[in-house]
Amino acid sequence: MSLENFESFFALIDCNNFYVSCERLFNPSLLNKPVVVLSNNDGCIIARSNEAKALGVKMGAPYFQIRGYLERNGAVVISSNYEIYEDISKRFINIIRSKICFVEAYSIDEAFIELKGILKKKRFEFCKELKDEIYRLIGIPVSIGIGKTKTLAKVANKIAKKQKDLNGVFDITNNEEEILKNFEVKDIWGIGKSKSNYLKNIGIQNALELSMIDDSFAKKSLSIKGLTTVLELRGIKCINLQEERPKQKEIIVSRSFGLDVDNFKSLRESVSYFAIAAVNNMRSLDLYAKTLFVFITSNPFKENFCSYQKEVNFDFYTQDVFLILNAAEDCLNDIFKCNVNYKKAGVILKNLSTRQAALGNLFTSLEDENTYNLMRSIDLLNKKIKKDAVFFAVEGVDKIWQARKDHKIAKRASEIDII
């Protein structure tokens, strides 16, 4: 049997209108209606159904500017619920990993796979069955593009999304020239707006023309990343699958407030809440922090904008939520100024390290183990009962500082039972 039959190919699996699809899981009445999902504080449009796109609603459009237009056209407006989106995303990735070993979770709604060991004639059928399995198990429609490189798989995925007669799966192999000839430069993965404008100015209008430019010219005018894109468009594999995410350098938890905050109590509650969320995230990645950074700012769109921040280094790497909470409050005490209307606050855990580097120092004690066990118990209770069934008093109860979510529909992730 020819080695060509076992040649390795890539496929990109992309959830269709992911945030909208998640919301439709819990509210089927949203099907076939124009639906938009808003960013934090109900600020901008971050997801649109196909019906909303047909109305001309643009990604990133400020909600207050098009609110009337949406109402006149019967569009349903929903506040974002990232907790549920992340939960469904994990299920999405787990289904893919149950079917193939070579998986890169590229984003919350996208995954690359490498089709190693799958016969050429079986590639399309494998992807079709995977698409159907994802929809059967979690109800999320996906599109899959297949190509010799990750860039070509990206191109194929866009075609699969646009052409309904393809039923969500498209293999670009052996049709590259025809497809790339009709594929605009601005839509190519790795080509940003500035590069796209530059290429159009020098007469390069489509992906096929880009793939044919001289290597040295590509490197000089588009950088090494641009050359990589050009080579990938030719079918030369340059970007490998990243099955393991790069080591995380920092964890950021911050929010803009629904209402301006001018008192220390509310600000302390928000900073404490963010610190605990950051620690929980860090523990889920089995990482430890050496540095804490706390910041607070007023509204940048109002006069007399001000911003205050403070950084503190711990004596040792830690996951201790009590130590980090106390340090966050100390930082806030030092930077808080009266007579300021604060609009945003945040906590950053920096200089992260793995367990091997963090443990075994002179400061490790039984108290650290007790804290770890306590946090695990809280996690289990919140997962079993509901989110925030158990929480720290310093986080507050009313949380008047929380972001606006006037259009929230979907349930909490703890209330979901999809599979």
GROMACS .gro file of C-alpha atoms in nm:
model
  419
    1MET     CA    1   0.000   0.000   0.000
    2SER     CA    2   0.131   0.346  -0.094
    3LEU     CA    3   0.277   0.562   0.184
    4GLU     CA    4   0.060   0.845   0.052
    5ASN     CA    5  -0.240   0.669   0.198
    6PHE     CA    6  -0.092   0.717   0.547
    7GLU     CA    7   0.024   1.077   0.499
    8SER     CA    8  -0.054   1.292   0.802
    9PHE     CA    9  -0.320   1.561   0.756
   10PHE     CA   10  -0.472   1.826   0.984
   11ALA     CA   11  -0.834   1.904   1.058
   12LEU     CA   12  -0.977   2.209   1.233
   13ILE     CA   13  -1.297   2.155   1.430
   14ASP     CA   14  -1.477   2.484   1.498
   15CYS     CA   15  -1.803   2.525   1.687
   16ASN     CA   16  -2.059   2.727   1.493
   17ASN     CA   17  -2.151   3.056   1.666
   18PHE     CA   18  -2.039   2.891   1.990
   19TYR     CA   19  -2.182   3.125   2.256
   20VAL     CA   20  -2.515   3.143   2.075
   21SER     CA   21  -2.521   2.764   2.031
   22CYS     CA   22  -2.460   2.720   2.405
   23GLU     CA   23  -2.752   2.947   2.488
   24ARG     CA   24  -2.979   2.761   2.245
   25LEU     CA   25  -2.909   2.436   2.430
   26PHE     CA   26  -3.107   2.566   2.726
   27ASN     CA   27  -3.362   2.771   2.535
   28PRO     CA   28  -3.468   2.597   2.210
   29SER     CA   29  -3.708   2.884   2.138
   30LEU     CA   30  -3.398   3.078   2.027
   31LEU     CA   31  -3.358   2.852   1.723
   32ASN     CA   32  -3.405   3.026   1.388
   33LYS     CA   33  -3.414   3.367   1.559
   34PRO     CA   34  -3.156   3.646   1.542
   35VAL     CA   35  -2.956   3.615   1.866
   36VAL     CA   36  -2.661   3.817   1.995
   37VAL     CA   37  -2.446   3.762   2.305
   38LEU     CA   38  -2.296   4.060   2.488
   39SER     CA   39  -1.957   4.106   2.650
   40ASN     CA   40  -1.895   4.182   3.019
   41ASN     CA   41  -2.117   4.461   3.149
   42ASP     CA   42  -2.339   4.414   2.842
   43GLY     CA   43  -2.098   4.631   2.646
   44CYS     CA   44  -2.038   4.494   2.296
   45ILE     CA   45  -2.158   4.218   2.063
   46ILE     CA   46  -1.926   3.918   2.096
   47ALA     CA   47  -2.135   3.647   1.925
   48ARG     CA   48  -2.407   3.642   1.660
   49SER     CA   49  -2.636   3.379   1.518
   50ASN     CA   50  -2.650   3.342   1.141
   51GLU     CA   51  -2.984   3.523   1.150
   52ALA     CA   52  -2.824   3.819   1.333
   53LYS     CA   53  -2.539   3.825   1.081
   54ALA     CA   54  -2.798   3.841   0.803
   55LEU     CA   55  -2.935   4.157   0.967
   56GLY     CA   56  -2.593   4.317   0.927
   57VAL     CA   57  -2.501   4.310   1.298
   58LYS     CA   58  -2.123   4.352   1.324
   59MET     CA   59  -1.895   4.175   1.569
   60GLY     CA   60  -1.778   4.414   1.840
   61ALA     CA   61  -2.055   4.667   1.781
   62PRO     CA   62  -2.139   4.864   2.100
   63TYR     CA   63  -2.476   4.742   2.227
   64PHE     CA   64  -2.607   5.088   2.318
   65GLN     CA   65  -2.558   5.205   1.958
   66ILE     CA   66  -2.766   4.928   1.796
   67ARG     CA   67  -3.008   4.847   2.076
   68GLY     CA   68  -3.303   5.007   1.896
   69TYR     CA   69  -3.217   4.834   1.568
   70LEU     CA   70  -3.206   4.495   1.742
   71GLU     CA   71  -3.541   4.556   1.912
   72ARG     CA   72  -3.706   4.660   1.585
   73ASN     CA   73  -3.586   4.342   1.417
   74GLY     CA   74  -3.691   4.107   1.697
   75ALA     CA   75  -3.339   4.008   1.795
   76VAL     CA   76  -3.287   3.829   2.126
   77VAL     CA   77  -3.011   3.984   2.339
   78ILE     CA   78  -2.828   3.769   2.598
   79SER     CA   79  -2.564   3.854   2.858
   80SER     CA   80  -2.254   3.635   2.840
   81ASN     CA   81  -2.218   3.339   3.076
   82TYR     CA   82  -1.854   3.231   3.049
   83GLU     CA   83  -1.888   2.965   3.316
   84ILE     CA   84  -2.128   2.763   3.105
   85TYR     CA   85  -1.930   2.825   2.785
   86GLU     CA   86  -1.610   2.695   2.945
   87ASP     CA   87  -1.790   2.389   3.081
   88ILE     CA   88  -1.930   2.296   2.739
   89SER     CA   89  -1.591   2.368   2.580
   90LYS     CA   90  -1.428   2.111   2.809
   91ARG     CA   91  -1.688   1.854   2.706
   92PHE     CA   92  -1.627   1.941   2.341
   93ILE     CA   93  -1.252   1.877   2.376
   94ASN     CA   94  -1.304   1.558   2.579
   95ILE     CA   95  -1.526   1.410   2.306
   96ILE     CA   96  -1.256   1.478   2.047
   97ARG     CA   97  -0.986   1.326   2.268
   98SER     CA   98  -1.197   1.014   2.310
   99LYS     CA   99  -1.181   0.962   1.933
  100ILE     CA  100  -0.822   1.058   1.848
  101CYS     CA  101  -0.498   1.108   2.040
  102PHE     CA  102  -0.349   1.403   1.854
  103VAL     CA  103  -0.549   1.705   1.973
  104GLU     CA  104  -0.466   2.073   2.023
  105ALA     CA  105  -0.728   2.276   2.209
  106TYR     CA  106  -0.668   2.596   2.013
  107SER     CA  107  -0.937   2.814   2.172
  108ILE     CA  108  -1.261   2.784   2.368
  109ASP     CA  109  -1.447   2.675   2.053
  110GLU     CA  110  -1.174   2.541   1.823
  111ALA     CA  111  -0.950   2.236   1.815
  112PHE     CA  112  -0.690   2.111   1.570
  113ILE     CA  113  -0.640   1.737   1.527
  114GLU     CA  114  -0.374   1.552   1.333
  115LEU     CA  115  -0.513   1.263   1.133
  116LYS     CA  116  -0.221   1.028   1.185
  117GLY     CA  117  -0.268   0.666   1.093
  118ILE     CA  118  -0.602   0.728   0.922
  119LEU     CA  119  -0.621   0.608   0.563
  120LYS     CA  120  -0.665   0.876   0.298
  121LYS     CA  121  -1.004   0.742   0.191
  122LYS     CA  122  -1.119   0.731   0.557
  123ARG     CA  123  -1.030   1.090   0.650
  124PHE     CA  124  -1.354   1.249   0.540
  125GLU     CA  125  -1.573   0.978   0.692
  126PHE     CA  126  -1.387   0.999   1.024
  127CYS     CA  127  -1.444   1.376   1.044
  128LYS     CA  128  -1.810   1.343   0.945
  129GLU     CA  129  -1.868   1.086   1.220
  130LEU     CA  130  -1.685   1.307   1.470
  131LYS     CA  131  -1.905   1.606   1.378
  132ASP     CA  132  -2.219   1.396   1.427
  133GLU     CA  133  -2.092   1.256   1.758
  134ILE     CA  134  -2.023   1.604   1.899
  135TYR     CA  135  -2.374   1.717   1.809
  136ARG     CA  136  -2.530   1.399   1.950
  137LEU     CA  137  -2.353   1.427   2.285
  138ILE     CA  138  -2.359   1.802   2.356
  139GLY     CA  139  -2.590   1.950   2.091
  140ILE     CA  140  -2.330   2.191   1.951
  141PRO     CA  141  -2.304   2.214   1.569
  142VAL     CA  142  -1.948   2.219   1.436
  143SER     CA  143  -1.772   2.265   1.104
  144ILE     CA  144  -1.457   2.071   1.011
  145GLY     CA  145  -1.192   2.163   0.755
  146ILE     CA  146  -0.926   1.917   0.637
  147GLY     CA  147  -0.591   2.008   0.478
  148LYS     CA  148  -0.224   1.917   0.447
  149THR     CA  149  -0.130   2.200   0.686
  150LYS     CA  150  -0.300   2.383   0.970
  151THR     CA  151  -0.335   2.695   0.754
  152LEU     CA  152  -0.505   2.497   0.476
  153ALA     CA  153  -0.729   2.330   0.735
  154LYS     CA  154  -0.830   2.680   0.849
  155VAL     CA  155  -0.916   2.775   0.491
  156ALA     CA  156  -1.115   2.452   0.448
  157ASN     CA  157  -1.301   2.520   0.771
  158LYS     CA  158  -1.419   2.860   0.648
  159ILE     CA  159  -1.547   2.696   0.330
  160ALA     CA  160  -1.727   2.429   0.534
  161LYS     CA  161  -1.901   2.703   0.734
  162LYS     CA  162  -2.009   2.908   0.434
  163GLN     CA  163  -2.136   2.639   0.198
  164LYS     CA  164  -2.440   2.464   0.346
  165ASP     CA  165  -2.437   2.190   0.082
  166LEU     CA  166  -2.111   2.058   0.232
  167ASN     CA  167  -2.295   1.960   0.554
  168GLY     CA  168  -2.020   2.099   0.774
  169VAL     CA  169  -1.717   1.904   0.647
  170PHE     CA  170  -1.478   2.001   0.367
  171ASP     CA  171  -1.148   1.847   0.254
  172ILE     CA  172  -0.947   2.098   0.053
  173THR     CA  173  -0.698   1.835  -0.068
  174ASN     CA  174  -0.651   1.829  -0.447
  175ASN     CA  175  -0.868   2.145  -0.476
  176GLU     CA  176  -0.623   2.388  -0.317
  177GLU     CA  177  -0.558   2.600  -0.626
  178GLU     CA  178  -0.924   2.651  -0.710
  179ILE     CA  179  -1.020   2.732  -0.350
  180LEU     CA  180  -0.724   2.962  -0.278
  181LYS     CA  181  -0.788   3.157  -0.599
  182ASN     CA  182  -1.125   3.266  -0.458
  183PHE     CA  183  -1.010   3.310  -0.096
  184GLU     CA  184  -0.945   3.670   0.010
  185VAL     CA  185  -0.613   3.763   0.169
  186LYS     CA  186  -0.784   3.924   0.469
  187ASP     CA  187  -0.941   3.590   0.564
  188ILE     CA  188  -0.612   3.397   0.580
  189TRP     CA  189  -0.505   3.273   0.921
  190GLY     CA  190  -0.195   3.464   1.030
  191ILE     CA  191  -0.255   3.766   0.804
  192GLY     CA  192  -0.371   4.062   1.008
  193LYS     CA  193  -0.538   4.381   0.890
  194SER     CA  194  -0.215   4.575   0.830
  195LYS     CA  195  -0.054   4.291   0.632
  196SER     CA  196  -0.375   4.243   0.436
  197ASN     CA  197  -0.382   4.611   0.336
  198TYR     CA  198  -0.014   4.599   0.244
  199LEU     CA  199  -0.063   4.292   0.023
  200LYS     CA  200  -0.361   4.447  -0.154
  201ASN     CA  201  -0.160   4.763  -0.220
  202ILE     CA  202   0.108   4.560  -0.399
  203GLY     CA  203  -0.151   4.370  -0.604
  204ILE     CA  204  -0.192   4.047  -0.407
  205GLN     CA  205  -0.567   3.992  -0.374
  206ASN     CA  206  -0.612   3.624  -0.293
  207ALA     CA  207  -0.450   3.332  -0.113
  208LEU     CA  208  -0.325   3.167  -0.432
  209GLU     CA  209  -0.134   3.480  -0.533
  210LEU     CA  210   0.013   3.499  -0.184
  211SER     CA  211   0.128   3.136  -0.198
  212MET     CA  212   0.324   3.209  -0.518
  213ILE     CA  213   0.536   3.502  -0.395
  214ASP     CA  214   0.912   3.467  -0.358
  215ASP     CA  215   1.034   3.327  -0.024
  216SER     CA  216   1.290   3.599   0.042
  217PHE     CA  217   1.039   3.871  -0.040
  218ALA     CA  218   0.783   3.708   0.193
  219LYS     CA  219   1.034   3.697   0.478
  220LYS     CA  220   1.150   4.055   0.422
  221SER     CA  221   0.807   4.213   0.381
  222LEU     CA  222   0.589   3.989   0.602
  223SER     CA  223   0.842   3.860   0.861
  224ILE     CA  224   0.922   3.496   0.933
  225LYS     CA  225   0.561   3.436   1.037
  226GLY     CA  226   0.443   3.562   0.702
  227LEU     CA  227   0.682   3.328   0.524
  228THR     CA  228   0.545   3.043   0.735
  229THR     CA  229   0.194   3.128   0.616
  230VAL     CA  230   0.308   3.134   0.253
  231LEU     CA  231   0.475   2.792   0.285
  232GLU     CA  232   0.171   2.646   0.461
  233LEU     CA  233  -0.052   2.767   0.178
  234ARG     CA  234   0.171   2.567  -0.057
  235GLY     CA  235   0.106   2.255   0.149
  236ILE     CA  236   0.443   2.256   0.329
  237LYS     CA  237   0.388   2.175   0.697
  238CYS     CA  238   0.557   2.438   0.917
  239ILE     CA  239   0.323   2.466   1.217
  240ASN     CA  240   0.309   2.151   1.425
  241LEU     CA  241   0.033   2.039   1.656
  242GLN     CA  242   0.074   2.169   2.013
  243GLU     CA  243  -0.078   1.890   2.219
  244GLU     CA  244   0.039   2.059   2.540
  245ARG     CA  245  -0.033   2.424   2.602
  246PRO     CA  246   0.270   2.647   2.661
  247LYS     CA  247   0.345   2.708   3.027
  248GLN     CA  248   0.118   2.981   3.160
  249LYS     CA  249   0.311   3.287   3.274
  250GLU     CA  250   0.037   3.463   3.469
  251ILE     CA  251  -0.328   3.443   3.567
  252ILE     CA  252  -0.545   3.755   3.544
  253VAL     CA  253  -0.891   3.800   3.693
  254SER     CA  254  -1.042   4.145   3.652
  255ARG     CA  255  -1.382   4.300   3.585
  256SER     CA  256  -1.539   4.633   3.507
  257PHE     CA  257  -1.809   4.713   3.761
  258GLY     CA  258  -2.175   4.750   3.673
  259LEU     CA  259  -2.183   5.063   3.892
  260ASP     CA  260  -1.900   5.290   4.002
  261VAL     CA  261  -1.758   5.193   4.343
  262ASP     CA  262  -1.645   5.464   4.582
  263ASN     CA  263  -1.611   5.279   4.913
  264PHE     CA  264  -1.337   5.053   5.047
  265LYS     CA  265  -1.574   4.775   5.160
  266SER     CA  266  -1.714   4.705   4.813
  267LEU     CA  267  -1.372   4.735   4.656
  268ARG     CA  268  -1.226   4.490   4.907
  269GLU     CA  269  -1.506   4.242   4.830
  270SER     CA  270  -1.434   4.261   4.458
  271VAL     CA  271  -1.057   4.225   4.497
  272SER     CA  272  -1.104   3.933   4.737
  273TYR     CA  273  -1.343   3.766   4.493
  274PHE     CA  274  -1.094   3.808   4.208
  275ALA     CA  275  -0.805   3.679   4.422
  276ILE     CA  276  -0.997   3.364   4.515
  277ALA     CA  277  -1.098   3.306   4.152
  278ALA     CA  278  -0.734   3.347   4.043
  279VAL     CA  279  -0.614   3.100   4.308
  280ASN     CA  280  -0.880   2.848   4.207
  281ASN     CA  281  -0.772   2.878   3.845
  282MET     CA  282  -0.409   2.840   3.944
  283ARG     CA  283  -0.480   2.531   4.152
  284SER     CA  284  -0.673   2.372   3.865
  285LEU     CA  285  -0.352   2.403   3.659
  286ASP     CA  286  -0.143   2.272   3.951
  287LEU     CA  287   0.069   2.589   3.951
  288TYR     CA  288   0.211   2.807   4.228
  289ALA     CA  289   0.264   3.184   4.238
  290LYS     CA  290   0.556   3.390   4.363
  291THR     CA  291   0.413   3.737   4.288
  292LEU     CA  292   0.079   3.911   4.340
  293PHE     CA  293  -0.027   4.226   4.154
  294VAL     CA  294  -0.341   4.425   4.245
  295PHE     CA  295  -0.480   4.720   4.049
  296ILE     CA  296  -0.781   4.955   4.065
  297THR     CA  297  -0.883   5.219   3.812
  298SER     CA  298  -1.149   5.481   3.759
  299ASN     CA  299  -1.348   5.511   3.435
  300PRO     CA  300  -1.104   5.583   3.148
  301PHE     CA  301  -1.381   5.758   2.953
  302LYS     CA  302  -1.440   6.017   3.222
  303GLU     CA  303  -1.233   6.314   3.336
  304ASN     CA  304  -0.958   6.280   3.595
  305PHE     CA  305  -0.886   5.916   3.512
  306CYS     CA  306  -0.662   5.753   3.771
  307SER     CA  307  -0.504   5.413   3.817
  308TYR     CA  308  -0.331   5.261   4.120
  309GLN     CA  309  -0.145   4.933   4.153
  310LYS     CA  310   0.088   4.743   4.381
  311GLU     CA  311   0.297   4.430   4.346
  312VAL     CA  312   0.421   4.205   4.624
  313ASN     CA  313   0.663   3.911   4.614
  314PHE     CA  314   0.612   3.616   4.848
  315ASP     CA  315   0.904   3.449   5.025
  316PHE     CA  316   0.816   3.121   4.853
  317TYR     CA  317   0.590   2.982   4.580
  318THR     CA  318   0.238   2.934   4.712
  319GLN     CA  319  -0.117   2.820   4.645
  320ASP     CA  320  -0.232   2.928   4.990
  321VAL     CA  321  -0.557   3.118   4.938
  322PHE     CA  322  -0.541   3.274   5.287
  323LEU     CA  323  -0.190   3.408   5.232
  324ILE     CA  324  -0.286   3.553   4.894
  325LEU     CA  325  -0.612   3.699   5.028
  326ASN     CA  326  -0.431   3.878   5.311
  327ALA     CA  327  -0.167   4.008   5.071
  328ALA     CA  328  -0.436   4.134   4.830
  329GLU     CA  329  -0.609   4.324   5.111
  330ASP     CA  330  -0.276   4.475   5.222
  331CYS     CA  331  -0.211   4.591   4.866
  332LEU     CA  332  -0.558   4.744   4.843
  333ASN     CA  333  -0.509   4.925   5.175
  334ASP     CA  334  -0.193   5.083   5.035
  335ILE     CA  335  -0.336   5.199   4.703
  336PHE     CA  336  -0.697   5.291   4.789
  337LYS     CA  337  -0.774   5.662   4.764
  338CYS     CA  338  -1.093   5.824   4.893
  339ASN     CA  339  -1.321   6.040   4.677
  340VAL     CA  340  -1.256   5.833   4.364
  341ASN     CA  341  -1.524   5.650   4.167
  342TYR     CA  342  -1.362   5.321   4.072
  343LYS     CA  343  -1.478   5.138   3.759
  344LYS     CA  344  -1.246   4.838   3.747
  345ALA     CA  345  -1.026   4.621   3.967
  346GLY     CA  346  -0.814   4.316   3.911
  347VAL     CA  347  -0.571   4.064   4.051
  348ILE     CA  348  -0.276   3.909   3.868
  349LEU     CA  349  -0.079   3.607   3.989
  350LYS     CA  350   0.269   3.618   3.832
  351ASN     CA  351   0.594   3.419   3.825
  352LEU     CA  352   0.406   3.091   3.814
  353SER     CA  353   0.582   2.761   3.862
  354THR     CA  354   0.510   2.390   3.878
  355ARG     CA  355   0.489   2.177   4.191
  356GLN     CA  356   0.848   2.055   4.152
  357ALA     CA  357   0.988   2.406   4.181
  358ALA     CA  358   0.742   2.517   4.448
  359LEU     CA  359   0.756   2.237   4.703
  360GLY     CA  360   1.032   2.112   4.924
  361ASN     CA  361   1.147   2.448   5.055
  362LEU     CA  362   1.200   2.541   5.419
  363PHE     CA  363   0.858   2.708   5.445
  364THR     CA  364   0.649   2.403   5.349
  365SER     CA  365   0.442   2.290   5.648
  366LEU     CA  366   0.140   2.086   5.754
  367GLU     CA  367  -0.063   2.406   5.743
  368ASP     CA  368  -0.012   2.422   5.366
  369GLU     CA  369  -0.151   2.069   5.330
  370ASN     CA  370  -0.450   2.155   5.548
  371THR     CA  371  -0.527   2.461   5.334
  372TYR     CA  372  -0.504   2.250   5.019
  373ASN     CA  373  -0.746   1.992   5.161
  374LEU     CA  374  -0.987   2.265   5.275
  375MET     CA  375  -0.997   2.419   4.927
  376ARG     CA  376  -1.054   2.080   4.768
  377SER     CA  377  -1.348   2.023   5.002
  378ILE     CA  378  -1.497   2.362   4.909
  379ASP     CA  379  -1.454   2.279   4.539
  380LEU     CA  380  -1.637   1.948   4.582
  381LEU     CA  381  -1.926   2.107   4.773
  382ASN     CA  382  -1.969   2.382   4.516
  383LYS     CA  383  -1.962   2.128   4.236
  384LYS     CA  384  -2.207   1.893   4.406
  385ILE     CA  385  -2.456   2.155   4.529
  386LYS     CA  386  -2.413   2.469   4.317
  387LYS     CA  387  -2.159   2.738   4.254
  388ASP     CA  388  -2.085   2.957   4.557
  389ALA     CA  389  -2.273   2.725   4.793
  390VAL     CA  390  -1.965   2.776   5.011
  391PHE     CA  391  -1.771   3.102   4.981
  392PHE     CA  392  -1.550   3.335   5.183
  393ALA     CA  393  -1.730   3.605   5.381
  394VAL     CA  394  -1.480   3.863   5.261
  395GLU     CA  395  -1.623   3.821   4.907
  396GLY     CA  396  -1.945   3.983   5.027
  397VAL     CA  397  -2.307   3.878   4.977
  398ASP     CA  398  -2.476   4.152   4.774
  399LYS     CA  399  -2.183   4.208   4.534
  400ILE     CA  400  -2.320   4.540   4.410
  401TRP     CA  401  -1.994   4.584   4.216
  402GLN     CA  402  -2.062   4.292   3.983
  403ALA     CA  403  -2.082   4.344   3.608
  404ARG     CA  404  -2.422   4.408   3.453
  405LYS     CA  405  -2.597   4.102   3.314
  406ASP     CA  406  -2.943   4.230   3.232
  407HIS     CA  407  -3.004   3.966   2.965
  408LYS     CA  408  -2.877   3.645   3.126
  409ILE     CA  409  -3.061   3.325   3.029
  410ALA     CA  410  -2.846   3.012   3.053
  411LYS     CA  411  -2.817   2.811   3.374
  412ARG     CA  412  -2.511   2.771   3.588
  413ALA     CA  413  -2.269   2.502   3.480
  414SER     CA  414  -2.342   2.312   3.803
  415GLU     CA  415  -2.705   2.275   3.694
  416ILE     CA  416  -2.616   2.121   3.356
  417ASP     CA  417  -2.661   1.755   3.274
  418ILE     CA  418  -2.603   1.728   2.901
  419ILE     CA  419  -2.438   1.389   2.868
   0.00000   0.00000   0.00000
